Amino acid sequence: MGMGRYVKIKGSMGPKYICVHELSKETVYATVEKPYRDTFDPDERDTPPEWCPFLQKGEREGTWVCIIHATRPRFCRDFVCAVMRIYTREGAEAGRVSEKFSLISADERLNALWKERIDPLIAGNDPEWKAQAAEIIASEGYRLEVYD
Ligand code: SF4
């Protein structure tokens, strides 16, 4: 629901859309799946602009689906739920924070930073830890995305 900032449609030909994922810098030729072809119009969608344009109401009431699921970007295929993602200055993923607030990273500097300065914030049960962690991590030159 926050991916509209990164999944951008650049053109189309019938049910095929040329799109760019601005985080992974990949170009994808995505095909809208059959049940959604007649109704999908990226210029007339009724979802918020911050949502990925391909996230649409499912056929079943109350569901949301990726209407290009079979041809979705690699970034989406590799996506694992996280409360925070951390990137290097160059844009490579340096780590992600699981829903249990643990860091998953192969970046030694980031692991050390997490252990020394972020873990104590979480252990102290500080509800503001995400904002404080973001500030600390950004001050070390990383870029973050923090999810609610
Ligand atoms: S999985 Fe589909 S709906 Fe979700 S961000 Fe990727 S392309 Fe968009």
mmCIF file of C-alpha atoms and ligand atoms in Angstrom:
data_model
loop_
_atom_site.group_PDB
_atom_site.id
_atom_site.type_symbol
_atom_site.label_atom_id
_atom_site.label_comp_id
_atom_site.label_asym_id
_atom_site.label_seq_id
_atom_site.Cartn_x
_atom_site.Cartn_y
_atom_site.Cartn_z
ATOM 1 C CA MET A 1 0.000 0.000 0.000
ATOM 2 C CA GLY A 2 3.013 2.301 0.060
ATOM 3 C CA MET A 3 4.547 1.104 -3.176
ATOM 4 C CA GLY A 4 2.921 3.704 -5.417
ATOM 5 C CA ARG A 5 5.982 5.835 -4.728
ATOM 6 C CA TYR A 6 8.167 3.266 -6.472
ATOM 7 C CA VAL A 7 6.111 1.294 -8.998
ATOM 8 C CA LYS A 8 5.676 3.623 -11.952
ATOM 9 C CA ILE A 9 3.848 2.891 -15.189
ATOM 10 C CA LYS A 10 5.765 4.235 -18.188
ATOM 11 C CA GLY A 11 3.608 2.993 -21.039
ATOM 12 C CA SER A 12 1.171 0.330 -22.153
ATOM 13 C CA MET A 13 0.082 -1.845 -25.019
ATOM 14 C CA GLY A 14 -3.222 -3.630 -24.415
ATOM 15 C CA PRO A 15 -2.998 -5.559 -21.141
ATOM 16 C CA LYS A 16 0.798 -5.148 -21.024
ATOM 17 C CA TYR A 17 2.352 -2.322 -19.033
ATOM 18 C CA ILE A 18 5.927 -1.141 -19.085
ATOM 19 C CA CYS A 19 6.783 -0.255 -15.532
ATOM 20 C CA VAL A 20 9.813 0.681 -13.553
ATOM 21 C CA HIS A 21 10.459 -0.230 -9.949
ATOM 22 C CA GLU A 22 12.379 2.769 -8.745
ATOM 23 C CA LEU A 23 13.950 1.037 -5.738
ATOM 24 C CA SER A 24 15.399 -1.933 -7.587
ATOM 25 C CA LYS A 25 15.779 0.033 -10.854
ATOM 26 C CA GLU A 26 14.236 -2.817 -12.843
ATOM 27 C CA THR A 27 12.014 -2.425 -15.871
ATOM 28 C CA VAL A 28 9.189 -4.925 -16.063
ATOM 29 C CA TYR A 29 6.773 -5.812 -18.851
ATOM 30 C CA ALA A 30 3.780 -6.628 -16.706
ATOM 31 C CA THR A 31 0.596 -8.238 -17.916
ATOM 32 C CA VAL A 32 -2.693 -7.483 -16.199
ATOM 33 C CA GLU A 33 -4.394 -10.776 -15.412
ATOM 34 C CA LYS A 34 -7.567 -11.661 -17.249
ATOM 35 C CA PRO A 35 -10.280 -10.968 -14.642
ATOM 36 C CA TYR A 36 -9.031 -7.375 -14.299
ATOM 37 C CA ARG A 37 -8.256 -6.431 -17.898
ATOM 38 C CA ASP A 38 -11.567 -4.848 -18.776
ATOM 39 C CA THR A 39 -11.864 -2.745 -15.651
ATOM 40 C CA PHE A 40 -8.264 -1.675 -14.979
ATOM 41 C CA ASP A 41 -7.463 1.883 -15.965
ATOM 42 C CA PRO A 42 -4.458 3.410 -14.162
ATOM 43 C CA ASP A 43 -5.723 6.921 -14.906
ATOM 44 C CA GLU A 44 -9.138 6.270 -13.377
ATOM 45 C CA ARG A 45 -8.320 4.157 -10.356
ATOM 46 C CA ASP A 46 -10.111 4.745 -7.075
ATOM 47 C CA THR A 47 -7.228 3.765 -4.794
ATOM 48 C CA PRO A 48 -4.993 6.299 -3.000
ATOM 49 C CA PRO A 49 -2.046 7.648 -5.023
ATOM 50 C CA GLU A 50 0.476 6.154 -2.592
ATOM 51 C CA TRP A 51 -0.796 2.655 -3.373
ATOM 52 C CA CYS A 52 0.803 0.628 -6.147
ATOM 53 C CA PRO A 53 -1.405 1.084 -9.217
ATOM 54 C CA PHE A 54 -1.586 -2.678 -9.615
ATOM 55 C CA LEU A 55 -3.081 -3.236 -6.182
ATOM 56 C CA GLN A 56 -6.778 -3.489 -6.907
ATOM 57 C CA LYS A 57 -10.008 -4.753 -5.363
ATOM 58 C CA GLY A 58 -10.165 -8.516 -5.593
ATOM 59 C CA GLU A 59 -13.072 -10.475 -6.974
ATOM 60 C CA ARG A 60 -14.073 -11.431 -3.434
ATOM 61 C CA GLU A 61 -15.508 -8.657 -1.273
ATOM 62 C CA GLY A 62 -12.965 -7.065 1.058
ATOM 63 C CA THR A 63 -9.861 -8.455 -0.664
ATOM 64 C CA TRP A 64 -7.011 -6.697 -2.469
ATOM 65 C CA VAL A 65 -4.856 -8.381 -5.063
ATOM 66 C CA CYS A 66 -1.837 -7.740 -7.240
ATOM 67 C CA ILE A 67 -3.360 -7.805 -10.704
ATOM 68 C CA ILE A 68 0.038 -8.460 -12.348
ATOM 69 C CA HIS A 69 0.970 -11.205 -9.897
ATOM 70 C CA ALA A 70 2.534 -13.569 -12.461
ATOM 71 C CA THR A 71 4.685 -10.823 -13.964
ATOM 72 C CA ARG A 72 5.291 -8.620 -10.909
ATOM 73 C CA PRO A 73 8.743 -7.084 -10.378
ATOM 74 C CA ARG A 74 11.576 -9.102 -8.848
ATOM 75 C CA PHE A 75 11.547 -6.689 -5.907
ATOM 76 C CA CYS A 76 7.977 -7.771 -5.129
ATOM 77 C CA ARG A 77 8.833 -11.469 -5.513
ATOM 78 C CA ASP A 78 11.635 -11.119 -3.007
ATOM 79 C CA PHE A 79 9.604 -8.982 -0.642
ATOM 80 C CA VAL A 80 9.395 -10.236 2.931
ATOM 81 C CA CYS A 81 7.246 -8.407 5.463
ATOM 82 C CA ALA A 82 9.281 -6.007 7.533
ATOM 83 C CA VAL A 83 8.690 -3.054 9.821
ATOM 84 C CA MET A 84 11.778 -1.287 8.512
ATOM 85 C CA ARG A 85 14.141 -1.613 5.551
ATOM 86 C CA ILE A 86 17.626 -0.154 5.535
ATOM 87 C CA TYR A 87 19.625 0.715 2.424
ATOM 88 C CA THR A 88 23.196 1.775 1.763
ATOM 89 C CA ARG A 89 23.946 5.163 0.221
ATOM 90 C CA GLU A 90 24.150 3.382 -3.140
ATOM 91 C CA GLY A 91 20.617 1.995 -2.733
ATOM 92 C CA ALA A 92 21.455 -1.656 -1.998
ATOM 93 C CA GLU A 93 19.434 -3.291 0.761
ATOM 94 C CA ALA A 94 21.625 -3.443 3.878
ATOM 95 C CA GLY A 95 19.077 -5.048 6.155
ATOM 96 C CA ARG A 96 15.497 -5.359 7.232
ATOM 97 C CA VAL A 97 13.800 -5.456 10.589
ATOM 98 C CA SER A 98 11.315 -8.224 11.216
ATOM 99 C CA GLU A 99 7.951 -7.821 12.877
ATOM 100 C CA LYS A 100 9.614 -9.117 16.044
ATOM 101 C CA PHE A 101 11.991 -6.144 15.845
ATOM 102 C CA SER A 102 15.141 -8.082 15.092
ATOM 103 C CA LEU A 103 17.595 -6.982 12.434
ATOM 104 C CA ILE A 104 18.312 -9.335 9.531
ATOM 105 C CA SER A 105 21.479 -8.121 7.868
ATOM 106 C CA ALA A 106 24.843 -9.258 6.541
ATOM 107 C CA ASP A 107 26.255 -5.751 6.973
ATOM 108 C CA GLU A 108 28.727 -5.927 9.890
ATOM 109 C CA ARG A 109 28.717 -2.205 10.573
ATOM 110 C CA LEU A 110 24.924 -2.139 10.682
ATOM 111 C CA ASN A 111 24.793 -5.216 12.938
ATOM 112 C CA ALA A 112 27.218 -3.584 15.370
ATOM 113 C CA LEU A 113 25.254 -0.333 15.335
ATOM 114 C CA TRP A 114 22.021 -2.216 15.975
ATOM 115 C CA LYS A 115 23.474 -4.162 18.887
ATOM 116 C CA GLU A 116 25.047 -1.151 20.555
ATOM 117 C CA ARG A 117 22.451 1.542 20.051
ATOM 118 C CA ILE A 118 19.103 0.209 18.797
ATOM 119 C CA ASP A 119 18.620 -3.018 20.776
ATOM 120 C CA PRO A 120 18.722 -1.137 24.107
ATOM 121 C CA LEU A 121 15.930 1.165 22.870
ATOM 122 C CA ILE A 122 13.701 -1.824 22.082
ATOM 123 C CA ALA A 123 14.583 -3.679 25.278
ATOM 124 C CA GLY A 124 13.567 -0.561 27.199
ATOM 125 C CA ASN A 125 10.148 -0.845 25.523
ATOM 126 C CA ASP A 126 10.324 2.717 24.283
ATOM 127 C CA PRO A 127 7.328 3.271 21.974
ATOM 128 C CA GLU A 128 9.336 5.906 20.121
ATOM 129 C CA TRP A 129 12.126 3.474 19.298
ATOM 130 C CA LYS A 130 11.437 3.443 15.566
ATOM 131 C CA ALA A 131 11.841 7.206 15.256
ATOM 132 C CA GLN A 132 14.963 7.176 17.414
ATOM 133 C CA ALA A 133 16.397 4.197 15.541
ATOM 134 C CA ALA A 134 15.734 5.900 12.215
ATOM 135 C CA GLU A 135 17.608 8.975 13.382
ATOM 136 C CA ILE A 136 20.597 6.951 14.591
ATOM 137 C CA ILE A 137 20.767 4.784 11.468
ATOM 138 C CA ALA A 138 20.390 7.751 9.116
ATOM 139 C CA SER A 139 23.178 9.582 10.964
ATOM 140 C CA GLU A 140 25.460 6.683 9.969
ATOM 141 C CA GLY A 141 24.753 7.234 6.284
ATOM 142 C CA TYR A 142 22.034 4.646 5.668
ATOM 143 C CA ARG A 143 18.648 5.341 4.134
ATOM 144 C CA LEU A 144 15.517 3.911 5.738
ATOM 145 C CA GLU A 145 11.967 3.073 5.051
ATOM 146 C CA VAL A 146 9.828 2.674 8.146
ATOM 147 C CA TYR A 147 6.421 1.013 7.909
ATOM 148 C CA ASP A 148 3.472 1.304 10.310
HETATM 149 S S1 SF4 B 1 3.239 -7.099 -5.568
HETATM 150 FE FE1 SF4 B 1 1.986 -6.206 -7.211
HETATM 151 S S2 SF4 B 1 0.606 -4.798 -6.164
HETATM 152 FE FE2 SF4 B 1 2.302 -5.227 -4.751
HETATM 153 S S3 SF4 B 1 3.793 -3.605 -5.145
HETATM 154 FE FE3 SF4 B 1 4.351 -5.344 -6.435
HETATM 155 S S4 SF4 B 1 3.369 -4.933 -8.410
HETATM 156 FE FE4 SF4 B 1 2.378 -3.639 -6.893
#
